[in-house]
């Protein structure tokens, strides 16, 4: 959080330093006064503390507190507003908080939906991006410490957050509002790319899935359709009877993502197999059921999912 990577984060970090300085000052002052009080000579029996002491207490307890709170109020007001003008963003991404993962929708320049993806959001570097934040269930909070502040996703409300990355890179985000059993395993990645690289990613994600070329791939696709997978997940483009359901993440380009189950495990063959075989073991309480499959079907399904690049 202290190594900010964009103007929105720089704004938050200024506010953080002001609060940190004031908090430290108050802590040191209180500790010093406490020490003075510990070593001050005791008043004689019957001697009154006098009105001078009461006056000093009022100055310290009242005046200083009011002044410091006012400084914090003004600082909050100054630094908590986004530095991007309304409508000044280059791109809007809609993020929907789910238990316990993130769906994201990208749009074309006319605002029509392009595609949906999950848990890994690419953005162009050097320009502000607006995140439109919604929730499907409980309250979540969208936070990318190196890129900006956090904003809650609340069911029935639409909130907005602007982020900008000055350098290409991968920035980790995390749900920052306790949302149930797997709140800790509700992470995501922001991948900031130069404009041309981002445009290529956008085209690739908007494209439909490529039909499997091998027999084992085709068998895997059949398993996907025949078992319960297609009831919750969508694979775009093919007439493979995926239901268009958004209960689970869109899998059209699953193999292009870096992690599985919202940052729970890396997206590698062993982890993918483990996730398919025992999702409740990897992330207890999540909505993905274990689907019992014959060994041949299982490895064909695994192979097919790995072709979804
Ligand atoms: Cu979602 Cu915590």
Short mmCIF file of C-alpha atoms and ligand atoms in Angstrom, two decimals:
data_model
loop_
_atom_site.label_atom_id
_atom_site.label_comp_id
_atom_site.label_asym_id
_atom_site.label_seq_id
_atom_site.Cartn_x
_atom_site.Cartn_y
_atom_site.Cartn_z
CA UNK A 1 0.00 0.00 0.00
CA UNK A 2 2.90 2.34 0.74
CA UNK A 3 4.40 1.75 -2.71
CA UNK A 4 1.74 3.51 -4.75
CA UNK A 5 1.65 2.81 -8.48
CA UNK A 6 -0.81 5.43 -9.74
CA UNK A 7 -2.33 8.87 -9.03
CA UNK A 8 -5.41 7.50 -7.23
CA UNK A 9 -3.21 5.56 -4.83
CA UNK A 10 -0.90 8.59 -4.41
CA UNK A 11 -3.90 10.62 -3.24
CA UNK A 12 -4.90 8.01 -0.65
CA UNK A 13 -1.34 7.62 0.56
CA UNK A 14 -1.05 11.39 1.23
CA UNK A 15 -4.13 11.15 3.43
CA UNK A 16 -2.67 8.07 5.12
CA UNK A 17 0.58 9.90 5.98
CA UNK A 18 -1.32 12.90 7.43
CA UNK A 19 -3.38 10.60 9.67
CA UNK A 20 -0.27 8.60 10.58
CA UNK A 21 1.62 11.79 11.56
CA UNK A 22 -1.27 13.15 13.67
CA UNK A 23 -1.85 9.75 15.29
CA UNK A 24 1.85 9.42 16.15
CA UNK A 25 1.97 12.97 17.53
CA UNK A 26 -1.01 12.31 19.81
CA UNK A 27 0.44 9.01 20.98
CA UNK A 28 3.81 10.61 21.86
CA UNK A 29 2.16 13.60 23.57
CA UNK A 30 -0.10 11.38 25.69
CA UNK A 31 2.83 9.11 26.61
CA UNK A 32 4.94 12.16 27.60
CA UNK A 33 2.14 13.67 29.72
CA UNK A 34 1.63 10.30 31.39
CA UNK A 35 5.34 10.14 32.30
CA UNK A 36 5.23 13.70 33.66
CA UNK A 37 2.21 12.76 35.76
CA UNK A 38 3.98 9.63 37.06
CA UNK A 39 7.01 11.55 38.29
CA UNK A 40 5.32 14.79 39.43
CA UNK A 41 5.44 15.41 43.21
CA UNK A 42 2.23 14.46 44.98
CA UNK A 43 0.19 17.37 46.37
CA UNK A 44 0.23 17.64 50.19
CA UNK A 45 -2.83 16.29 51.97
CA UNK A 46 -5.57 18.91 51.92
CA UNK A 47 -3.85 21.02 49.23
CA UNK A 48 -6.19 21.72 46.29
CA UNK A 49 -5.15 21.18 42.67
CA UNK A 50 -6.21 24.71 41.87
CA UNK A 51 -8.03 26.20 38.91
CA UNK A 52 -4.81 26.48 36.79
CA UNK A 53 -4.69 22.71 36.40
CA UNK A 54 -8.32 22.59 35.29
CA UNK A 55 -7.62 25.28 32.66
CA UNK A 56 -4.65 23.36 31.28
CA UNK A 57 -6.76 20.18 31.08
CA UNK A 58 -9.40 22.03 29.07
CA UNK A 59 -6.79 23.44 26.66
CA UNK A 60 -5.18 20.03 26.05
CA UNK A 61 -8.33 17.92 26.11
CA UNK A 62 -10.63 20.33 24.31
CA UNK A 63 -8.67 22.80 22.19
CA UNK A 64 -5.99 20.46 20.84
CA UNK A 65 -8.55 17.74 20.09
CA UNK A 66 -10.81 20.10 18.18
CA UNK A 67 -7.89 21.52 16.15
CA UNK A 68 -6.51 18.07 15.25
CA UNK A 69 -9.95 16.73 14.29
CA UNK A 70 -10.52 19.79 12.10
CA UNK A 71 -7.21 19.19 10.28
CA UNK A 72 -8.22 15.55 9.72
CA UNK A 73 -11.66 16.61 8.48
CA UNK A 74 -10.19 19.03 5.94
CA UNK A 75 -7.57 16.48 4.83
CA UNK A 76 -10.26 13.78 4.36
CA UNK A 77 -12.39 16.16 2.35
CA UNK A 78 -9.43 17.18 0.18
CA UNK A 79 -7.94 13.75 -0.53
CA UNK A 80 -10.91 11.40 -0.50
CA UNK A 81 -12.43 12.61 -3.78
CA UNK A 82 -11.31 10.86 -6.96
CA UNK A 83 -8.95 13.04 -9.00
CA UNK A 84 -10.67 11.87 -12.21
CA UNK A 85 -13.51 14.02 -13.47
CA UNK A 86 -16.86 12.26 -13.93
CA UNK A 87 -16.75 10.83 -17.47
CA UNK A 88 -12.97 11.40 -17.75
CA UNK A 89 -12.19 7.68 -17.82
CA UNK A 90 -11.04 5.81 -20.91
CA UNK A 91 -12.83 2.58 -20.08
CA UNK A 92 -15.55 1.24 -17.79
CA UNK A 93 -15.45 -2.25 -16.33
CA UNK A 94 -18.41 -3.63 -14.41
CA UNK A 95 -17.45 -5.81 -11.46
CA UNK A 96 -19.95 -7.99 -9.63
CA UNK A 97 -19.02 -9.39 -6.23
CA UNK A 98 -20.08 -12.98 -5.68
CA UNK A 99 -19.47 -15.54 -2.93
CA UNK A 100 -16.45 -15.74 -3.28
CA UNK A 101 -15.19 -14.53 -6.60
CA UNK A 102 -15.45 -11.59 -8.99
CA UNK A 103 -17.27 -11.42 -12.32
CA UNK A 104 -16.30 -8.62 -14.71
CA UNK A 105 -18.02 -7.29 -17.82
CA UNK A 106 -16.27 -5.35 -20.56
CA UNK A 107 -18.12 -3.11 -23.01
CA UNK A 108 -17.51 -1.73 -26.49
CA UNK A 109 -17.33 2.03 -27.18
CA UNK A 110 -21.14 2.21 -27.48
CA UNK A 111 -21.64 0.63 -24.09
CA UNK A 112 -22.80 -2.76 -25.41
CA UNK A 113 -21.52 -5.80 -23.48
CA UNK A 114 -18.48 -7.41 -25.12
CA UNK A 115 -17.73 -10.33 -22.85
CA UNK A 116 -17.63 -11.52 -19.27
CA UNK A 117 -14.59 -12.84 -17.43
CA UNK A 118 -13.60 -13.57 -13.83
CA UNK A 119 -11.01 -12.72 -11.21
CA UNK A 120 -8.42 -11.22 -13.58
CA UNK A 121 -9.06 -7.78 -15.06
CA UNK A 122 -6.76 -6.26 -17.63
CA UNK A 123 -6.52 -2.48 -17.97
CA UNK A 124 -4.52 -0.16 -20.23
CA UNK A 125 -1.61 1.57 -18.53
CA UNK A 126 -1.47 5.35 -17.91
CA UNK A 127 -5.19 6.16 -18.25
CA UNK A 128 -7.98 6.21 -15.69
CA UNK A 129 -10.37 3.24 -15.67
CA UNK A 130 -13.77 3.35 -14.01
CA UNK A 131 -14.94 0.30 -12.09
CA UNK A 132 -18.71 0.05 -11.72
CA UNK A 133 -19.24 -2.03 -8.60
CA UNK A 134 -22.26 -4.24 -7.92
CA UNK A 135 -23.02 -7.19 -5.66
CA UNK A 136 -25.06 -10.32 -6.21
CA UNK A 137 -25.38 -11.16 -2.55
CA UNK A 138 -23.69 -9.76 0.57
CA UNK A 139 -21.43 -6.69 0.88
CA UNK A 140 -17.93 -7.07 -0.55
CA UNK A 141 -15.21 -4.44 -0.88
CA UNK A 142 -12.96 -3.84 -3.88
CA UNK A 143 -9.40 -2.98 -2.94
CA UNK A 144 -6.16 -2.87 -4.94
CA UNK A 145 -3.74 -1.43 -2.36
CA UNK A 146 -1.12 -0.22 -4.84
CA UNK A 147 -3.65 1.43 -7.15
CA UNK A 148 -6.21 3.16 -4.95
CA UNK A 149 -8.67 3.24 -2.11
CA UNK A 150 -11.39 0.73 -1.41
CA UNK A 151 -15.08 0.91 -2.24
CA UNK A 152 -17.86 -1.47 -1.13
CA UNK A 153 -20.03 -3.52 -3.49
CA UNK A 154 -23.57 -3.40 -2.12
CA UNK A 155 -26.58 -5.27 -3.45
CA UNK A 156 -29.11 -2.88 -5.01
CA UNK A 157 -26.58 -0.04 -5.30
CA UNK A 158 -24.08 0.98 -7.94
CA UNK A 159 -20.78 2.35 -6.65
CA UNK A 160 -17.85 3.68 -8.63
CA UNK A 161 -14.10 3.64 -8.24
CA UNK A 162 -11.41 4.98 -10.57
CA UNK A 163 -8.00 3.34 -10.82
CA UNK A 164 -4.95 4.18 -12.87
CA UNK A 165 -1.67 2.25 -13.14
CA UNK A 166 1.35 4.28 -14.21
CA UNK A 167 3.51 1.23 -14.95
CA UNK A 168 2.68 -2.09 -16.60
CA UNK A 169 2.46 -4.85 -14.02
CA UNK A 170 0.29 -7.25 -12.07
CA UNK A 171 -1.42 -5.73 -9.04
CA UNK A 172 -3.12 -7.91 -6.46
CA UNK A 173 -6.58 -6.99 -5.23
CA UNK A 174 -8.48 -8.38 -2.28
CA UNK A 175 -12.01 -8.32 -0.91
CA UNK A 176 -11.77 -5.99 2.10
CA UNK A 177 -15.17 -6.52 3.71
CA UNK A 178 -15.88 -9.70 5.66
CA UNK A 179 -18.33 -11.62 3.47
CA UNK A 180 -18.40 -15.12 4.89
CA UNK A 181 -16.42 -18.31 5.13
CA UNK A 182 -14.04 -17.71 2.19
CA UNK A 183 -13.63 -13.94 2.47
CA UNK A 184 -9.85 -14.41 2.70
CA UNK A 185 -9.84 -16.40 -0.55
CA UNK A 186 -11.58 -13.68 -2.54
CA UNK A 187 -8.63 -12.15 -4.35
CA UNK A 188 -8.21 -10.87 -7.90
CA UNK A 189 -5.53 -9.51 -10.20
CA UNK A 190 -5.35 -6.27 -12.12
CA UNK A 191 -3.03 -6.68 -15.10
CA UNK A 192 -1.93 -3.28 -16.46
CA UNK A 193 -0.68 -3.44 -20.05
CA UNK A 194 0.52 -1.01 -22.74
CA UNK A 195 -2.34 0.02 -25.07
CA UNK A 196 -1.50 -2.35 -27.96
CA UNK A 197 -1.05 -5.35 -25.67
CA UNK A 198 -4.32 -4.51 -23.92
CA UNK A 199 -6.15 -4.25 -27.26
CA UNK A 200 -4.86 -7.72 -28.23
CA UNK A 201 -6.06 -9.14 -24.90
CA UNK A 202 -9.47 -7.52 -25.38
CA UNK A 203 -9.85 -9.06 -28.87
CA UNK A 204 -8.74 -12.47 -27.63
CA UNK A 205 -11.20 -12.41 -24.70
CA UNK A 206 -14.10 -11.23 -26.86
CA UNK A 207 -13.47 -14.07 -29.33
CA UNK A 208 -15.39 -17.33 -28.90
CA UNK A 209 -13.68 -20.49 -27.68
CA UNK A 210 -11.86 -22.48 -30.34
CA UNK A 211 -13.32 -25.94 -30.96
CA UNK A 212 -11.05 -28.73 -29.67
CA UNK A 213 -8.91 -30.24 -32.40
CA UNK A 214 -8.21 -33.64 -30.85
CA UNK A 215 -10.41 -36.61 -29.96
CA UNK A 216 -9.62 -36.30 -26.27
CA UNK A 217 -10.51 -32.60 -26.43
CA UNK A 218 -13.84 -33.38 -28.07
CA UNK A 219 -14.54 -36.04 -25.45
CA UNK A 220 -13.75 -33.47 -22.75
CA UNK A 221 -16.18 -31.01 -24.29
CA UNK A 222 -18.86 -33.69 -24.32
CA UNK A 223 -18.20 -34.41 -20.62
CA UNK A 224 -18.53 -30.68 -19.88
CA UNK A 225 -21.95 -30.55 -21.56
CA UNK A 226 -23.21 -33.90 -20.26
CA UNK A 227 -22.21 -33.46 -16.60
CA UNK A 228 -23.39 -30.57 -14.41
CA UNK A 229 -20.59 -28.18 -15.47
CA UNK A 230 -22.64 -26.43 -18.16
CA UNK A 231 -25.52 -25.75 -15.74
CA UNK A 232 -23.48 -23.05 -14.00
CA UNK A 233 -20.63 -22.16 -16.38
CA UNK A 234 -20.68 -20.59 -19.83
CA UNK A 235 -18.25 -21.26 -22.65
CA UNK A 236 -19.04 -18.75 -25.35
CA UNK A 237 -19.29 -19.28 -29.05
CA UNK A 238 -19.87 -22.94 -29.60
CA UNK A 239 -23.19 -24.65 -29.94
CA UNK A 240 -22.23 -26.78 -26.99
CA UNK A 241 -25.36 -26.06 -25.04
CA UNK A 242 -23.71 -24.10 -22.30
CA UNK A 243 -26.62 -22.51 -20.55
CA UNK A 244 -25.40 -18.92 -20.55
CA UNK A 245 -25.54 -19.20 -16.77
CA UNK A 246 -23.61 -16.70 -14.68
CA UNK A 247 -23.81 -18.76 -11.48
CA UNK A 248 -20.15 -19.74 -11.91
CA UNK A 249 -17.31 -17.95 -13.71
CA UNK A 250 -17.33 -17.71 -17.54
CA UNK A 251 -14.82 -20.34 -18.72
CA UNK A 252 -14.42 -19.29 -22.37
CA UNK A 253 -10.76 -18.37 -21.83
CA UNK A 254 -10.12 -20.11 -18.51
CA UNK A 255 -6.63 -21.26 -19.48
CA UNK A 256 -5.50 -17.67 -20.09
CA UNK A 257 -5.99 -16.75 -16.42
CA UNK A 258 -3.22 -16.88 -13.86
CA UNK A 259 -5.14 -18.32 -10.93
CA UNK A 260 -8.15 -20.46 -10.06
CA UNK A 261 -10.97 -19.90 -7.58
CA UNK A 262 -10.32 -16.16 -7.10
CA UNK A 263 -6.60 -16.36 -6.39
CA UNK A 264 -6.85 -19.52 -4.25
CA UNK A 265 -4.39 -21.60 -6.31
CA UNK A 266 -2.23 -21.04 -9.43
CA UNK A 267 -3.83 -22.10 -12.72
CA UNK A 268 -1.66 -25.14 -13.39
CA UNK A 269 -2.61 -28.69 -14.37
CA UNK A 270 -2.19 -30.22 -10.89
CA UNK A 271 -4.16 -27.45 -9.17
CA UNK A 272 -6.89 -27.54 -11.83
CA UNK A 273 -7.21 -31.32 -11.37
CA UNK A 274 -7.33 -30.89 -7.58
CA UNK A 275 -9.96 -28.18 -7.90
CA UNK A 276 -12.17 -30.29 -10.20
CA UNK A 277 -11.80 -33.39 -8.03
CA UNK A 278 -12.43 -31.73 -4.67
CA UNK A 279 -13.49 -28.06 -4.83
CA UNK A 280 -14.75 -28.19 -1.24
CA UNK A 281 -11.33 -29.35 -0.06
CA UNK A 282 -9.62 -26.38 -1.75
CA UNK A 283 -12.21 -23.76 -0.75
CA UNK A 284 -14.77 -25.10 1.76
CA UNK A 285 -18.26 -23.60 1.48
CA UNK A 286 -17.99 -22.39 -2.12
CA UNK A 287 -20.83 -23.16 -4.54
CA UNK A 288 -18.91 -25.57 -6.78
CA UNK A 289 -20.04 -29.17 -6.20
CA UNK A 290 -17.85 -32.25 -6.68
CA UNK A 291 -18.93 -33.99 -9.87
CA UNK A 292 -18.01 -37.70 -9.81
CA UNK A 293 -16.44 -38.69 -13.15
CA UNK A 294 -14.81 -41.83 -14.54
CA UNK A 295 -11.01 -41.50 -14.78
CA UNK A 296 -11.01 -41.26 -18.59
CA UNK A 297 -13.74 -38.61 -18.59
CA UNK A 298 -11.94 -36.66 -15.89
CA UNK A 299 -8.66 -36.43 -17.77
CA UNK A 300 -10.49 -35.59 -21.03
CA UNK A 301 -12.33 -32.75 -19.26
CA UNK A 302 -9.04 -31.51 -17.81
CA UNK A 303 -7.49 -31.59 -21.27
CA UNK A 304 -10.43 -29.70 -22.80
CA UNK A 305 -10.34 -26.96 -20.13
CA UNK A 306 -6.62 -26.51 -20.76
CA UNK A 307 -7.33 -25.78 -24.43
CA UNK A 308 -9.52 -22.76 -23.52
CA UNK A 309 -6.78 -20.22 -24.01
CU1 LIG B 1 -16.10 -10.67 -0.48
CU2 LIG B 1 -14.99 -10.45 1.61
#
